[in-house]
Short mmCIF file of C-alpha atoms in Angstrom, two decimals:
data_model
loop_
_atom_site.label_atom_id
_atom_site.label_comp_id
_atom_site.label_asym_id
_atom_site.label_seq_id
_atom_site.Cartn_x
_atom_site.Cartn_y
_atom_site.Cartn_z
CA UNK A 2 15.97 33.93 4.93
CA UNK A 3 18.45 35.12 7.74
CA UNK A 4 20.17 36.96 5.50
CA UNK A 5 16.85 38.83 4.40
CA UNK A 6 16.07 39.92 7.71
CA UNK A 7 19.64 41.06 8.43
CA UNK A 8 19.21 43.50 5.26
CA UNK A 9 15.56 44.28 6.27
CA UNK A 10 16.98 45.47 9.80
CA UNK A 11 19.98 47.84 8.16
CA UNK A 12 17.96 49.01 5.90
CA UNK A 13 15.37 50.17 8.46
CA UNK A 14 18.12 51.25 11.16
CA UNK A 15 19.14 53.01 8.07
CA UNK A 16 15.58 55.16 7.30
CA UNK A 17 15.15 55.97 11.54
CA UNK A 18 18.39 57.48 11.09
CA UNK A 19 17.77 59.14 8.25
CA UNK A 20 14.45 60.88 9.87
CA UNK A 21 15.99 61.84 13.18
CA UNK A 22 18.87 63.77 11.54
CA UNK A 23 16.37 65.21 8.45
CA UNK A 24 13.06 66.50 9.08
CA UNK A 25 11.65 65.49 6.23
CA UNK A 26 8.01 64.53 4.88
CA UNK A 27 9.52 62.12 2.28
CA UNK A 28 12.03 59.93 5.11
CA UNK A 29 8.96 60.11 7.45
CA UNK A 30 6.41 58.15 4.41
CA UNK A 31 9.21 56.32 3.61
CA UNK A 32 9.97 55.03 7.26
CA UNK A 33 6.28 54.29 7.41
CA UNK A 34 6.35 52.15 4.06
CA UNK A 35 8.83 50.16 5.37
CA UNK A 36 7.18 49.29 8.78
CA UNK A 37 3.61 48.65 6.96
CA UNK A 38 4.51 46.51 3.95
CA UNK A 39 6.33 44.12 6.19
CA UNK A 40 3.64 43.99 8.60
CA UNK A 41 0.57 43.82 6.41
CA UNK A 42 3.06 40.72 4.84
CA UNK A 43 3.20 39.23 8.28
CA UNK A 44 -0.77 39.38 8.80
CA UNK A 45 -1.13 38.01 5.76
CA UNK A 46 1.15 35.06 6.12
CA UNK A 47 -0.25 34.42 9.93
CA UNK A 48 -3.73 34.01 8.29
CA UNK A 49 -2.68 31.99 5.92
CA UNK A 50 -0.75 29.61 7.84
CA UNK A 51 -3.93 29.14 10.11
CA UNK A 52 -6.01 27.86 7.36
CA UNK A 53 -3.08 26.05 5.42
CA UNK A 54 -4.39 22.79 3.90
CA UNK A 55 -2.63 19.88 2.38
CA UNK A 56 -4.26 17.24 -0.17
CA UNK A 57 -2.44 14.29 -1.75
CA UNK A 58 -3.49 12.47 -4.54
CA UNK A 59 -2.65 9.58 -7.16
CA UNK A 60 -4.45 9.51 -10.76
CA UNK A 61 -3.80 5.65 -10.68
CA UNK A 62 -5.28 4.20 -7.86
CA UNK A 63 -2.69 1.41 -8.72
CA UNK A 64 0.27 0.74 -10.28
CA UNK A 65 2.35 -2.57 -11.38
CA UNK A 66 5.97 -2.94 -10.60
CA UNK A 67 8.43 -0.91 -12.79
CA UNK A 68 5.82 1.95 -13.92
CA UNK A 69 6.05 5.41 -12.78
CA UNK A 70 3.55 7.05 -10.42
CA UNK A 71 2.38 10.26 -10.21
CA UNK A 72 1.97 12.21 -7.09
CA UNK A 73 0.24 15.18 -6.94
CA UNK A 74 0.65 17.42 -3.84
CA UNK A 75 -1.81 20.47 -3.11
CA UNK A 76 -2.03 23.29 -0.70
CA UNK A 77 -5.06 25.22 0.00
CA UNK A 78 -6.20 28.22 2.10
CA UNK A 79 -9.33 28.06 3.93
CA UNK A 80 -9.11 31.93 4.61
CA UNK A 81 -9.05 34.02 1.73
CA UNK A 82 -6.23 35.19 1.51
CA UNK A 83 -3.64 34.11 -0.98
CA UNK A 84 -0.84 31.82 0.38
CA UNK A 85 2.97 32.67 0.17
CA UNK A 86 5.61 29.99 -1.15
CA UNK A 87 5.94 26.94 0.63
CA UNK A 88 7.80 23.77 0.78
CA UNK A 89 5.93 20.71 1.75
CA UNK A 90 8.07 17.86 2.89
CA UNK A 91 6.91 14.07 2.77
CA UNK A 92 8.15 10.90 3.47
CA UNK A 93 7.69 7.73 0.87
CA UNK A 94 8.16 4.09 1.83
CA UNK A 95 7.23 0.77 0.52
CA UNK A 96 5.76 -2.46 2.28
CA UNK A 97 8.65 -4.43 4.55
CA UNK A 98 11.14 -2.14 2.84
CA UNK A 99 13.21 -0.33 5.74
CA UNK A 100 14.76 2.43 3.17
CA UNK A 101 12.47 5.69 2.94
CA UNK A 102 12.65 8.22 0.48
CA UNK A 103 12.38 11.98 1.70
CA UNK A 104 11.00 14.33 -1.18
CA UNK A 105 10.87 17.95 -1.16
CA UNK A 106 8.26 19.78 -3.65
CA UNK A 107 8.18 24.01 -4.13
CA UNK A 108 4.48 25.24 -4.22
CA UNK A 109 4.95 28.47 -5.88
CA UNK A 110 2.01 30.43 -5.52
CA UNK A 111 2.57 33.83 -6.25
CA UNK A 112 1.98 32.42 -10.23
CA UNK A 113 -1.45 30.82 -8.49
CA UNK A 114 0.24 27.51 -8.91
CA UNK A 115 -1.38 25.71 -5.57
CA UNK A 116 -0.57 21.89 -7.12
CA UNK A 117 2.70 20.29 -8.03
CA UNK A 118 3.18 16.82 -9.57
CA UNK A 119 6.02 14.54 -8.33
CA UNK A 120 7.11 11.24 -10.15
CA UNK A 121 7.51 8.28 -7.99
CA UNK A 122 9.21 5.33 -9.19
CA UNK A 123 8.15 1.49 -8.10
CA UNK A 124 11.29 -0.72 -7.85
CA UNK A 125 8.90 -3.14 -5.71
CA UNK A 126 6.13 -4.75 -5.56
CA UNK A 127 3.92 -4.09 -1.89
CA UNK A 128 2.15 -1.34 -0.41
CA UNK A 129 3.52 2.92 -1.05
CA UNK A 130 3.12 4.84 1.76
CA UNK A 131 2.89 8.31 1.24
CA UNK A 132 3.42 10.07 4.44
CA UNK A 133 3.00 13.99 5.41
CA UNK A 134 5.90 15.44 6.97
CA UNK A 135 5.53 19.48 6.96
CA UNK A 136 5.26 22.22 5.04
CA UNK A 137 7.87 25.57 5.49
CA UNK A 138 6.29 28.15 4.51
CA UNK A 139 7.42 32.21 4.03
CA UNK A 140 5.96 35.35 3.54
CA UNK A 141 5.61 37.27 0.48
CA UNK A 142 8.98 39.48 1.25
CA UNK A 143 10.80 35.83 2.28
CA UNK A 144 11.27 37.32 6.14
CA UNK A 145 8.99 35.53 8.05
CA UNK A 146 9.06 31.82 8.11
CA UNK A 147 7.16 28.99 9.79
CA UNK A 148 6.99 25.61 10.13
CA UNK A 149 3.43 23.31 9.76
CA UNK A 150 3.49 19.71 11.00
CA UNK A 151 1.04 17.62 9.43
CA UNK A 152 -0.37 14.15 10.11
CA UNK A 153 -1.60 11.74 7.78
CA UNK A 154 -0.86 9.52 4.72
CA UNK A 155 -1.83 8.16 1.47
CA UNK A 156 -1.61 4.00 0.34
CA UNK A 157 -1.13 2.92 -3.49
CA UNK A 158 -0.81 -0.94 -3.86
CA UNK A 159 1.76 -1.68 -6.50
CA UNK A 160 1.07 -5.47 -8.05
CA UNK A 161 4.11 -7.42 -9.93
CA UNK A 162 4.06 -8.23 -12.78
CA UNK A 163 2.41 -11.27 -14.18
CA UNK A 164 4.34 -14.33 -15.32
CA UNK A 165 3.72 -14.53 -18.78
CA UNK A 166 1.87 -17.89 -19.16
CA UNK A 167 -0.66 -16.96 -16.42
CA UNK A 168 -2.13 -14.19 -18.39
CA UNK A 169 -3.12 -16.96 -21.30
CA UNK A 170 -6.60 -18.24 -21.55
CA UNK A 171 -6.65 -22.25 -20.94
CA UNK A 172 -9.67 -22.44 -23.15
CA UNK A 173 -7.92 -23.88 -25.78
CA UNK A 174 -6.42 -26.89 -23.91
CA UNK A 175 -9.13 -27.45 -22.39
CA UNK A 176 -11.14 -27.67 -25.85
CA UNK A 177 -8.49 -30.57 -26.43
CA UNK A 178 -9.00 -33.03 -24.24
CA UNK A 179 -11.37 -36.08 -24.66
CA UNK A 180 -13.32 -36.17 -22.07
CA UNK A 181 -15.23 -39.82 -21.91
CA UNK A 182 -18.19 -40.97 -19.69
CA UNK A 183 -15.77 -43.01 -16.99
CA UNK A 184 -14.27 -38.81 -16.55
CA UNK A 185 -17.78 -37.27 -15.24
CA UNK A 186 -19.22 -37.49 -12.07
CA UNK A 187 -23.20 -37.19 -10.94
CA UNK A 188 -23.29 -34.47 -7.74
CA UNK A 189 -25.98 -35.21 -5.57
CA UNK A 190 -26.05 -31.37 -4.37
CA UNK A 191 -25.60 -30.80 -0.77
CA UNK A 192 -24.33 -33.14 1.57
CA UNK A 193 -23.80 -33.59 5.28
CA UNK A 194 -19.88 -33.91 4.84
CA UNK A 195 -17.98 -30.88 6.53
CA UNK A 196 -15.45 -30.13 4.00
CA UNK A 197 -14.38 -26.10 5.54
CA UNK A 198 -15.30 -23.59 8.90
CA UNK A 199 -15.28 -19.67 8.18
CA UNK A 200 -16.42 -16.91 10.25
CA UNK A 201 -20.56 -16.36 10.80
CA UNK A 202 -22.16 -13.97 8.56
CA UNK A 203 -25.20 -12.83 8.65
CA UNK A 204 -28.02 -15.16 7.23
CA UNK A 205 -25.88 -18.14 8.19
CA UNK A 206 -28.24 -21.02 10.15
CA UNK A 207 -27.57 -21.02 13.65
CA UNK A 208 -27.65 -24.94 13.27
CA UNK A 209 -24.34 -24.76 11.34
CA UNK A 210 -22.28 -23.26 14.38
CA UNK A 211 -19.82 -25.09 15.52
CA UNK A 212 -19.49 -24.20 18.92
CA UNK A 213 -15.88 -26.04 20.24
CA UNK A 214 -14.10 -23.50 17.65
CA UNK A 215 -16.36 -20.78 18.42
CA UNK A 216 -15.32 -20.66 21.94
CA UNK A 217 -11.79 -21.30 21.01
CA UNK A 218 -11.51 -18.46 18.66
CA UNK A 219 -13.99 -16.12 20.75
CA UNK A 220 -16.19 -15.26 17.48
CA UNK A 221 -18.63 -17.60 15.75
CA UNK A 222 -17.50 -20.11 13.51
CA UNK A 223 -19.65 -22.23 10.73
CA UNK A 224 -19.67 -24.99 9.14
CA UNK A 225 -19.34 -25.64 5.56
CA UNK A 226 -20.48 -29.01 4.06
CA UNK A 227 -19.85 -30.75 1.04
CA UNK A 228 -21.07 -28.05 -1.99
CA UNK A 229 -19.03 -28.22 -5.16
CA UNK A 230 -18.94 -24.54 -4.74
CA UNK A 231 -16.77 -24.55 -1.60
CA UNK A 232 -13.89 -26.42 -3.23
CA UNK A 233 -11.08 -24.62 -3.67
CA UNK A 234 -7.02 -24.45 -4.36
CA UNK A 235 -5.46 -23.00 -1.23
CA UNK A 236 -2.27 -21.62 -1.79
CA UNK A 237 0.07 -21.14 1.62
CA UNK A 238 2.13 -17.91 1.16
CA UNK A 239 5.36 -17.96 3.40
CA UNK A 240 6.25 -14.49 4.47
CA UNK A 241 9.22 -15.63 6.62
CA UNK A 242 11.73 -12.83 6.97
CA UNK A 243 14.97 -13.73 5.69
CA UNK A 244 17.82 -11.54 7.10
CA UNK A 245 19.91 -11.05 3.66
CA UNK A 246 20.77 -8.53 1.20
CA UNK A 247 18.50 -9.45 -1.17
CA UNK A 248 15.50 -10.51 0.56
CA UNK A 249 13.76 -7.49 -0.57
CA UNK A 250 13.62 -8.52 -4.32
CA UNK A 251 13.06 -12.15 -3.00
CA UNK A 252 9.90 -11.08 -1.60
CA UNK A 253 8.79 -9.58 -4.91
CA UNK A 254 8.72 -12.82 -6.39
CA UNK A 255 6.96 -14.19 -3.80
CA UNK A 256 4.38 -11.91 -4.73
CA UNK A 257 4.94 -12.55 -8.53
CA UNK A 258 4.27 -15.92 -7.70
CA UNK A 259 1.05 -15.63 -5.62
CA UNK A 260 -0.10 -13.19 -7.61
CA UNK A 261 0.46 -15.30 -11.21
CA UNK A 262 -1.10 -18.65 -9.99
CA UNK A 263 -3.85 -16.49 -8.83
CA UNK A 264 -4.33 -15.04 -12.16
CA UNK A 265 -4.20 -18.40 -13.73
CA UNK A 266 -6.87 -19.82 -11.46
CA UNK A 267 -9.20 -17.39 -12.17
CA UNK A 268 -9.05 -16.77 -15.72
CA UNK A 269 -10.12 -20.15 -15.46
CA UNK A 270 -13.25 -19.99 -13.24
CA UNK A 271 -11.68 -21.88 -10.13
CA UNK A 272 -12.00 -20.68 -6.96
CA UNK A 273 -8.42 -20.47 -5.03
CA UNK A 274 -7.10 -18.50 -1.81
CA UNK A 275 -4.10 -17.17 0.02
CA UNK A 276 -3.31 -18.73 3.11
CA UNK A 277 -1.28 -15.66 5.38
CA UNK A 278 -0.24 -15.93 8.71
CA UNK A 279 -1.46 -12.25 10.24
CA UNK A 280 1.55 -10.99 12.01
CA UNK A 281 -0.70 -8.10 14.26
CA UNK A 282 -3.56 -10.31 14.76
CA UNK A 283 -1.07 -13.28 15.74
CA UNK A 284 -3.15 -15.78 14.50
CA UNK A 285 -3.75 -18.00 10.24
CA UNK A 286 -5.79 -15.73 7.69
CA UNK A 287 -7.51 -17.43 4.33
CA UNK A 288 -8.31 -14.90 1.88
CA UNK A 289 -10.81 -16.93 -0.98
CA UNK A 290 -10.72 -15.07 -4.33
CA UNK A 291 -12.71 -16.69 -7.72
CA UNK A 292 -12.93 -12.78 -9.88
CA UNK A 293 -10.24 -10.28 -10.63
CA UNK A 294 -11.42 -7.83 -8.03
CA UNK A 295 -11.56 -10.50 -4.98
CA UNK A 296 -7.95 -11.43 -6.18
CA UNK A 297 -6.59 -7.41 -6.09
CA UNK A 298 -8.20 -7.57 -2.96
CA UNK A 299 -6.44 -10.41 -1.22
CA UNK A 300 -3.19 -9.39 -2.88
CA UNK A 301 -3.41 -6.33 -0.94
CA UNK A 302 -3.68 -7.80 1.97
CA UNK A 303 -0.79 -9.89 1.24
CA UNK A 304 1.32 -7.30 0.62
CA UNK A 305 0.00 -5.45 3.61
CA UNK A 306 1.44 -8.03 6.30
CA UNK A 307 4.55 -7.73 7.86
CA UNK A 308 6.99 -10.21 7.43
CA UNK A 309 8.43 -11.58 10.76
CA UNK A 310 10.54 -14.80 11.87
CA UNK A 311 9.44 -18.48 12.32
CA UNK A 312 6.07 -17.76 9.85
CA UNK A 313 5.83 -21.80 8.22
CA UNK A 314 6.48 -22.67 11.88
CA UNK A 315 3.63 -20.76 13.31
CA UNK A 316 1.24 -21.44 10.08
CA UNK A 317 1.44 -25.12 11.01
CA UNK A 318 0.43 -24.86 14.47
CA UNK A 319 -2.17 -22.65 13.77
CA UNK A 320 -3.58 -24.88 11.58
CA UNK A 321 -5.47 -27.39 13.80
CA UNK A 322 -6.72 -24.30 16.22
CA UNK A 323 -8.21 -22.58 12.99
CA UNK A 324 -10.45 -25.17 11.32
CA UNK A 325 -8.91 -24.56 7.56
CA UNK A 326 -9.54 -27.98 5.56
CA UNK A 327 -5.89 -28.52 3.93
CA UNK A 328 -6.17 -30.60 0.82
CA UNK A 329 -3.24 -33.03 0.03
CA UNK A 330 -0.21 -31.06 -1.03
CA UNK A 331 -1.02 -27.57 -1.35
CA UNK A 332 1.14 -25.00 -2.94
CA UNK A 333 3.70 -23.25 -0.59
CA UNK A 334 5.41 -19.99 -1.85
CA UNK A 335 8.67 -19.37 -0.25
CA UNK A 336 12.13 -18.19 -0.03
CA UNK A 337 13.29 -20.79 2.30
CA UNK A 338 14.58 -24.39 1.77
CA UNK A 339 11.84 -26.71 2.74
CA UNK A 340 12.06 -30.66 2.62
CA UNK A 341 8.34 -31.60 2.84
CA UNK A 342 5.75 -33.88 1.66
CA UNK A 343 3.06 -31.82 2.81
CA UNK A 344 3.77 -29.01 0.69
CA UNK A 345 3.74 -28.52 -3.62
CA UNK A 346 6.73 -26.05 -2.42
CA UNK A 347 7.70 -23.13 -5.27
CA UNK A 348 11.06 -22.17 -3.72
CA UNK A 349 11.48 -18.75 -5.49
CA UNK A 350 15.42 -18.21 -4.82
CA UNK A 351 16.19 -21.24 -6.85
CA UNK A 352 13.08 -22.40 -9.01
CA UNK A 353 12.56 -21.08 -12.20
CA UNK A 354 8.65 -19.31 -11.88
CA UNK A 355 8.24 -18.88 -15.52
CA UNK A 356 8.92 -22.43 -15.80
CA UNK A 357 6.55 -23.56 -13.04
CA UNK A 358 3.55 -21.12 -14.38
CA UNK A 359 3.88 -23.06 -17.73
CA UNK A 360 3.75 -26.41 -16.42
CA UNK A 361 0.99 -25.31 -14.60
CA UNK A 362 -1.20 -23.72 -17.58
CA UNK A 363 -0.39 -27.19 -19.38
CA UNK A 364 -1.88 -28.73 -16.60
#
C-alpha cells in the first residue's frame, strides 16, 4: 500500500512536470487521467465503506467434538456501488478456554466473490464464539485504505461425543427381566406429599405458593407434590476450576459424561436433570430434560457457565436456600477427589466413563 502511493506520487510529480516544460494537449489529458481515475476510485471506496456490511454464518447449527465447521463470512454494500477488496478479521474462542484463535479471510470482489468459507476445527467440547474484529478494506487502485470496526458475534454449541453404550436402546434388557406381582405398585394419583419447589409459571394455583422461599429468593416459588411425573434422576455437575495443564480436556469429559448419562436416561423415557451452580447469577440452577431437544438444551447451558473456584462448596450451601429435593446419592460429575457418602461420584481424571456408562445401561 505505502509503496503504491509513493509510485502514484512520482509518477504524478512526473506528468506536472512534464506539462509545465511541454505545452502539450496529450500531457495535459494525461495529467487529468491521472487526477480523475484516482479520485473517482476514492469516491467510490468512501461510499462503499459507508454502507459496508458484514454477515456470519454456520450451515450446522451444531457440531460434535472432532468434526470440522464451516464458517462462512460475507460482506455486503448497502449503496450500490461495488465494493473493493477487503480483509475481514475475527476472533474465535471456545467456552472456559483462555487461547483464541485470530483468522484472517480475503474477500475478493472484483471477481463478484462477496462470501468466503473458512474451516474451523473443534478440539473441544463447549460453546464457539465467533467474534467480529474489522474489516481493512482498499480501493480499486490499492491506494486508499481504511479500517471498519465491527461489533458483534456468532455462538455454535459443540456437544462430545457420546459414550458408546449410552447410545444403545435398553429395550432389550428390559424385555428380560421377570417382573412378578410383589415388583408393581398401585399409584393413587396425586398426593399431598411435597416431593420438589420450581419457579411459578403461569397457570400454576396460587394455593401452591410457598411463600417462606418466595420471599427468600425474591420470585415466586411452587410447590410440587407427590405425581409420578415429577420424579426424576438429578445429576450434580461440578464445574470447579482446576488450575492445571490439562484441565481443559478434563472438562470435556465432564461434559462427555453429563451429556452420555443424559442420553441414556432418555432413550429410556426417564426424566433426569443437571444440577449447575450459575456462576453470574451466584446462586444453584436445575435444568429437567425427559426428550432429545430439552437435553441439547440444558447441555448448552452447561457448557455456557463459567467455571470458577470452590463450586461443590457453594452447590451444598445453596442447597437448603433453593428448595431442590436431593434423592439419596445422586450422581456427581467431577474432576476433583471427593470422599463422600452423599454423592454416586464419577471422578473423570481417574474413572474409566466407558466403563461406568456400561454398568449403568446393565442397570
Amino acid at each position: 500500500m505505502k509503496r503504491r502511493k509513493i509510485i502514484y506520487a512520482i509518477g504524478l510529480l512526473g506528468v506536472f512536470i512534464l506539462n509545465v516544460f511541454y505545452v502539450n494537449y496529450q500531457f495535459y489529458v494525461l495529467l487529468l487521467m491521472v487526477i480523475l481515475i484516482p479520485f473517482l476510485s476514492l469516491c467510490m471506496f468512501l461510499l462503499s465503506r459507508l454502507g459496508l456490511a458484514l454477515y456470519f454464518c454456520v450451515p450446522d447449527t451444531k457440531s460434535v467434538q472432532g468434526k470440522k465447521l464451516q464458517l462462512l463470512v460475507k460482506l455486503q454494500n448497502n449503496f450500490p456501488v461495488p465494493l473493493a477488496d477487503s480483509s475481514v478479521y475475527f476472533i474465535i474462542s471456545c467456552s472456559n478456554d483462555e487461547k483464541k484463535e485470530n483468522k484472517r479471510v480475503n474477500i475478493n470482489t472484483f471477481f463478484d466473490v462477496y462470501t468466503q468459507k473458512v474451516t474451523m476445527n473443534t478440539a473441544h467440547s463447549g460453546i464457539i464464539t465467533v467474534q467480529a474484529d474489522k474489516a481493512v478494506m482498499q480501493d480499486y487502485l490499492h491506494i486508499f485504505s481504511n479500517v471498519r470496526q465491527f461489533k458483534g458475534s456468532l455462538w455454535i454449541p459443540v456437544f462430545p461425543k457420546l459414550l458408546p453404550a449410552s447410545e444403545r436402546d435398553n429395550y432389550e434388557h428390559m424385555e428380560g427381566i421377570d417382573f412378578n406381582n410383589d415388583q408393581w405398585q398401585m399409584l393413587s394419583g396425586d398426593s399431598d406429599e411435597v416431593i420438589d419447589f420450581c419457579e411459578y409459571k403461569d397457570g400454576d394455583s396460587m394455593n401452591k405458593v410457598h411463600w417462606k422461599l418466595s420471599v427468600k429468593n425474591e420470585e415466586l416459588i411452587v410447590k410440587k407434590f407427590g405425581d409420578i411425573d415429577d420424579i426424576c434422576i438429578r445429576i450434580l455437575v461440578d464445574l470447579t476450576y482446576q488450575d492445571t495443564e490439562g484441565f481443559r480436556y478434563q472438562l470435556d469429559k465432564i461434559y462427555q459424561m453429563a451429556y452420555s448419562v443424559g442420553h441414556y436416561y432418555v432413550r429410556n423415557d426417564v426424566k433426569a436433570s443437571f444440577i449447575i451452580w450459575d456462576f453470574k447469577a451466584d446462586k444453584l440452577v436445575e435444568h429437567m430434560f425427559s426428550t432429545d431437544a430439552e437435553l441439547e438444551r440444558a447441555m448448552i447451558y452447561l457448557m455456557s457457565q463459567k467455571c470458577s473456584i470452590n463450586v461443590l462448596w457453594k452447590m451444598a450451601a445453596a442447597f437448603e436456600e433453593s428448595g431442590i429435593r436431593m434423592p439419596d446419592k445422586p450422581y456427581l460429575i467431577t474432576t476433583g477427589e471427593y470422599d463422600s457418602r452423599d454423592y454416586q461420584i464419577i471422578n473423570v481424571s481417574e474413572d474409566n466413563l466407558e466403563q461406568i456408562i456400561e454398568a449403568l445401561y446393565q442397570y
